[in-house]
Structure formats: structure tokens, C-alpha cells
Amino acid sequence: MNQKMQEEPKWKRTWHFIRPTVIGVAVVLLAFFIMQGRPLATTLDRRTDLVSVVVTQNGAEQAFTDQDNIVRAAEVAGVLSRRFKTTQEHEPDTCYVFTFQNGRELKIGVYENDIYYDGQWYTGAASTPDLFRSMTGSRFFVIETTMPEMESTAE
């Protein structure tokens, strides 16, 4: 047995000890992506060829051509994560249409818990569609709230 260990190349002995770690890391990564989904637009906020974005939520629409708002919209779109392809008959209730310098358009949106990305519907991972809606409303649309009237106690 000892003679056999000495005859094996060093890389084989090393691989023998590292293999369980590699397998364990692969299983953990696979489980993570199944649970959390695959991020959709993680590099969109670093793109330099975006010229405009149209943000729509519940029928209200805002168009932006300044870089600050385009980057903000790309960052919000970056929170979305998808799982598997699905079908959906509705249009997205909240969506962004990014326009690139070459004229190409990229549409990203959500309806219920499904995500629309570049012509395909996907099942949303975790609660990213709800987060996307909330962030869109707070960053690009005025959220009207009613404040209760304070009673005057001064007499």
C-alpha cells in the first residue's frame, strides 16, 4: 500500500484530497442558483451605449435620456433574477425599454411573479419582481400618500 502511494504522481494524490471540496462547492453553487435564480441584467448599468429608457408602471410613463436616470433604471433592472422559462398572456405592468446607440431595444418587465426579458417570460426568483415594482415606484414615480390631519391642541 505504501509503495502504491509513492508510485502515484503527486497531482493524483493532491486531486484525491481536493476532489470532495470541488464537488461540494459545485453542489452549493447549483443549489444557490436554483434557490435564488440567475441574475438578468447585472452588467446593464455599466453599458456606455444606452441612449434612453422609457419606464412604465401601471399605465404611467416616464422617458429619460440623461445618463443619471438611465444608470438608475439599469441598476433597478439589475435586481431581477429568473428561474425557468414560462408563458404569460399579459403585458408587463411595470417595464423598462432601454434603447441602445445602434437602435436595438431591450424590454425588461414584470407581471405578478413573472419576468419579461427580451421577448421571453421567466419565473421570478425570490421576491425580486416585488422589489422591482417598489424600487420603480419610489425612484421614478411620485407616490402620493395622505397624511392624517393633526388636531390642533392649542387653545
mmCIF file of C-alpha atoms in Angstrom:
data_model
loop_
_atom_site.group_PDB
_atom_site.id
_atom_site.type_symbol
_atom_site.label_atom_id
_atom_site.label_comp_id
_atom_site.label_asym_id
_atom_site.label_seq_id
_atom_site.Cartn_x
_atom_site.Cartn_y
_atom_site.Cartn_z
ATOM 1 C CA MET A 1 0.000 0.000 0.000
ATOM 2 C CA ASN A 2 2.740 2.438 0.963
ATOM 3 C CA GLN A 3 4.619 1.564 -2.206
ATOM 4 C CA LYS A 4 1.496 2.257 -4.285
ATOM 5 C CA MET A 5 1.134 5.748 -2.754
ATOM 6 C CA GLN A 6 4.724 6.536 -3.656
ATOM 7 C CA GLU A 7 4.221 5.381 -7.248
ATOM 8 C CA GLU A 8 1.219 7.656 -7.878
ATOM 9 C CA PRO A 9 2.082 11.072 -9.313
ATOM 10 C CA LYS A 10 1.818 13.954 -6.898
ATOM 11 C CA TRP A 11 -1.042 15.623 -8.799
ATOM 12 C CA LYS A 12 -3.169 12.492 -8.437
ATOM 13 C CA ARG A 13 -2.625 12.420 -4.699
ATOM 14 C CA THR A 14 -3.470 16.121 -4.485
ATOM 15 C CA TRP A 15 -6.594 15.656 -6.615
ATOM 16 C CA HIS A 16 -7.659 12.801 -4.343
ATOM 17 C CA PHE A 17 -7.831 15.233 -1.402
ATOM 18 C CA ILE A 18 -9.220 18.250 -3.314
ATOM 19 C CA ARG A 19 -11.978 16.400 -5.210
ATOM 20 C CA PRO A 20 -14.535 16.375 -2.329
ATOM 21 C CA THR A 21 -14.096 20.134 -1.895
ATOM 22 C CA VAL A 22 -14.623 20.796 -5.606
ATOM 23 C CA ILE A 23 -17.732 18.614 -5.655
ATOM 24 C CA GLY A 24 -19.090 20.305 -2.514
ATOM 25 C CA VAL A 25 -18.587 23.811 -3.934
ATOM 26 C CA ALA A 26 -20.278 22.810 -7.201
ATOM 27 C CA VAL A 27 -23.299 21.426 -5.335
ATOM 28 C CA VAL A 28 -23.612 24.565 -3.179
ATOM 29 C CA LEU A 29 -23.413 26.856 -6.241
ATOM 30 C CA LEU A 30 -26.021 24.804 -8.066
ATOM 31 C CA ALA A 31 -28.346 24.923 -5.053
ATOM 32 C CA PHE A 32 -27.816 28.684 -4.735
ATOM 33 C CA PHE A 33 -28.769 29.362 -8.355
ATOM 34 C CA ILE A 34 -31.799 27.085 -8.116
ATOM 35 C CA MET A 35 -32.997 28.890 -4.977
ATOM 36 C CA GLN A 36 -32.062 32.475 -5.877
ATOM 37 C CA GLY A 37 -32.307 32.319 -9.655
ATOM 38 C CA ARG A 38 -29.982 33.662 -12.288
ATOM 39 C CA PRO A 39 -29.491 37.441 -12.337
ATOM 40 C CA LEU A 40 -30.784 39.047 -15.524
ATOM 41 C CA ALA A 41 -29.196 42.371 -16.251
ATOM 42 C CA THR A 42 -26.181 42.603 -13.967
ATOM 43 C CA THR A 43 -23.964 44.419 -16.478
ATOM 44 C CA LEU A 44 -26.619 46.757 -17.856
ATOM 45 C CA ASP A 45 -25.658 49.618 -15.516
ATOM 46 C CA ARG A 46 -22.078 49.550 -16.844
ATOM 47 C CA ARG A 47 -23.081 49.796 -20.509
ATOM 48 C CA THR A 48 -21.991 53.015 -22.197
ATOM 49 C CA ASP A 49 -24.134 52.617 -25.319
ATOM 50 C CA LEU A 50 -27.530 53.241 -23.703
ATOM 51 C CA VAL A 51 -29.190 56.375 -25.091
ATOM 52 C CA SER A 52 -32.621 56.324 -23.451
ATOM 53 C CA VAL A 53 -35.017 54.426 -21.229
ATOM 54 C CA VAL A 54 -38.797 54.512 -21.018
ATOM 55 C CA VAL A 55 -40.117 53.473 -17.608
ATOM 56 C CA THR A 56 -43.770 52.401 -17.384
ATOM 57 C CA GLN A 57 -45.683 51.444 -14.264
ATOM 58 C CA ASN A 58 -49.441 50.829 -14.150
ATOM 59 C CA GLY A 59 -50.022 52.946 -17.261
ATOM 60 C CA ALA A 60 -47.891 55.917 -16.157
ATOM 61 C CA GLU A 61 -44.858 56.511 -18.357
ATOM 62 C CA GLN A 62 -41.593 58.428 -17.941
ATOM 63 C CA ALA A 63 -38.926 58.816 -20.643
ATOM 64 C CA PHE A 64 -35.312 59.610 -19.738
ATOM 65 C CA THR A 65 -32.315 60.470 -21.892
ATOM 66 C CA ASP A 66 -29.910 61.714 -19.214
ATOM 67 C CA GLN A 67 -27.208 59.265 -18.082
ATOM 68 C CA ASP A 68 -28.029 59.546 -14.374
ATOM 69 C CA ASN A 69 -31.581 58.268 -14.793
ATOM 70 C CA ILE A 70 -30.532 55.662 -17.366
ATOM 71 C CA VAL A 71 -27.980 54.242 -14.920
ATOM 72 C CA ARG A 72 -30.554 54.343 -12.094
ATOM 73 C CA ALA A 73 -33.017 52.409 -14.262
ATOM 74 C CA ALA A 74 -30.336 49.881 -15.217
ATOM 75 C CA GLU A 75 -29.474 49.374 -11.540
ATOM 76 C CA VAL A 76 -33.121 48.732 -10.686
ATOM 77 C CA ALA A 77 -33.420 46.255 -13.571
ATOM 78 C CA GLY A 78 -30.340 44.511 -12.206
ATOM 79 C CA VAL A 79 -32.213 43.320 -9.108
ATOM 80 C CA LEU A 80 -34.306 40.878 -11.137
ATOM 81 C CA SER A 81 -33.437 37.181 -11.026
ATOM 82 C CA ARG A 82 -35.081 34.463 -13.070
ATOM 83 C CA ARG A 83 -35.558 30.745 -12.723
ATOM 84 C CA PHE A 84 -37.235 28.917 -15.593
ATOM 85 C CA LYS A 85 -38.991 29.856 -18.826
ATOM 86 C CA THR A 86 -42.743 30.193 -18.580
ATOM 87 C CA THR A 87 -45.651 31.564 -20.588
ATOM 88 C CA GLN A 88 -47.668 34.648 -19.788
ATOM 89 C CA GLU A 89 -50.598 36.139 -21.683
ATOM 90 C CA HIS A 90 -50.406 39.634 -20.179
ATOM 91 C CA GLU A 91 -48.175 42.592 -20.842
ATOM 92 C CA PRO A 92 -45.824 43.619 -18.025
ATOM 93 C CA ASP A 93 -47.418 46.001 -15.506
ATOM 94 C CA THR A 94 -44.021 47.543 -14.770
ATOM 95 C CA CYS A 95 -41.436 47.662 -17.544
ATOM 96 C CA TYR A 96 -38.343 49.405 -18.827
ATOM 97 C CA VAL A 97 -37.489 49.759 -22.503
ATOM 98 C CA PHE A 98 -33.798 50.517 -22.962
ATOM 99 C CA THR A 99 -32.640 51.898 -26.320
ATOM 100 C CA PHE A 100 -29.053 51.380 -27.448
ATOM 101 C CA GLN A 101 -26.998 53.550 -29.810
ATOM 102 C CA ASN A 102 -27.443 51.050 -32.647
ATOM 103 C CA GLY A 103 -31.256 51.342 -32.325
ATOM 104 C CA ARG A 104 -31.787 47.975 -30.628
ATOM 105 C CA GLU A 105 -34.327 47.928 -27.806
ATOM 106 C CA LEU A 106 -34.302 45.766 -24.697
ATOM 107 C CA LYS A 107 -37.570 45.369 -22.804
ATOM 108 C CA ILE A 108 -37.482 44.233 -19.175
ATOM 109 C CA GLY A 109 -40.630 44.000 -17.092
ATOM 110 C CA VAL A 110 -42.708 42.099 -14.566
ATOM 111 C CA TYR A 111 -46.267 40.870 -14.245
ATOM 112 C CA GLU A 112 -47.292 39.199 -10.989
ATOM 113 C CA ASN A 113 -44.293 36.940 -10.187
ATOM 114 C CA ASP A 114 -43.123 36.517 -13.793
ATOM 115 C CA ILE A 115 -40.335 38.439 -15.501
ATOM 116 C CA TYR A 116 -40.260 39.567 -19.121
ATOM 117 C CA TYR A 117 -36.774 39.839 -20.592
ATOM 118 C CA ASP A 118 -36.019 40.473 -24.266
ATOM 119 C CA GLY A 119 -39.046 38.646 -25.655
ATOM 120 C CA GLN A 120 -39.193 35.745 -23.171
ATOM 121 C CA TRP A 121 -41.127 35.193 -19.940
ATOM 122 C CA TYR A 122 -39.386 33.639 -16.924
ATOM 123 C CA THR A 123 -40.471 32.664 -13.434
ATOM 124 C CA GLY A 124 -39.220 35.271 -10.985
ATOM 125 C CA ALA A 125 -36.854 34.170 -8.252
ATOM 126 C CA ALA A 126 -37.453 35.002 -4.598
ATOM 127 C CA SER A 127 -39.323 38.303 -4.314
ATOM 128 C CA THR A 128 -37.367 40.192 -6.971
ATOM 129 C CA PRO A 129 -40.473 41.188 -9.015
ATOM 130 C CA ASP A 130 -41.996 42.860 -5.935
ATOM 131 C CA LEU A 131 -38.713 44.598 -5.171
ATOM 132 C CA PHE A 132 -38.507 45.753 -8.809
ATOM 133 C CA ARG A 133 -42.015 47.270 -8.612
ATOM 134 C CA SER A 134 -41.298 49.013 -5.306
ATOM 135 C CA MET A 135 -37.992 50.438 -6.461
ATOM 136 C CA THR A 136 -39.522 51.640 -9.732
ATOM 137 C CA GLY A 137 -42.322 53.418 -7.892
ATOM 138 C CA SER A 138 -40.015 55.066 -5.396
ATOM 139 C CA ARG A 139 -37.315 56.143 -7.849
ATOM 140 C CA PHE A 140 -39.274 57.273 -10.888
ATOM 141 C CA PHE A 141 -42.859 57.996 -9.856
ATOM 142 C CA VAL A 142 -44.382 60.178 -7.181
ATOM 143 C CA ILE A 143 -46.038 58.048 -4.578
ATOM 144 C CA GLU A 144 -48.938 60.003 -3.205
ATOM 145 C CA THR A 145 -49.836 59.417 0.399
ATOM 146 C CA THR A 146 -52.452 61.059 2.503
ATOM 147 C CA MET A 147 -51.357 62.414 5.801
ATOM 148 C CA PRO A 148 -53.885 62.324 8.620
ATOM 149 C CA GLU A 149 -54.789 65.790 9.713
ATOM 150 C CA MET A 150 -53.342 66.762 13.032
ATOM 151 C CA GLU A 151 -55.815 68.133 15.505
ATOM 152 C CA SER A 152 -54.864 71.407 16.982
ATOM 153 C CA THR A 153 -54.498 71.169 20.751
ATOM 154 C CA ALA A 154 -53.599 74.831 21.185
ATOM 155 C CA GLU A 155 -56.454 76.700 22.820
#
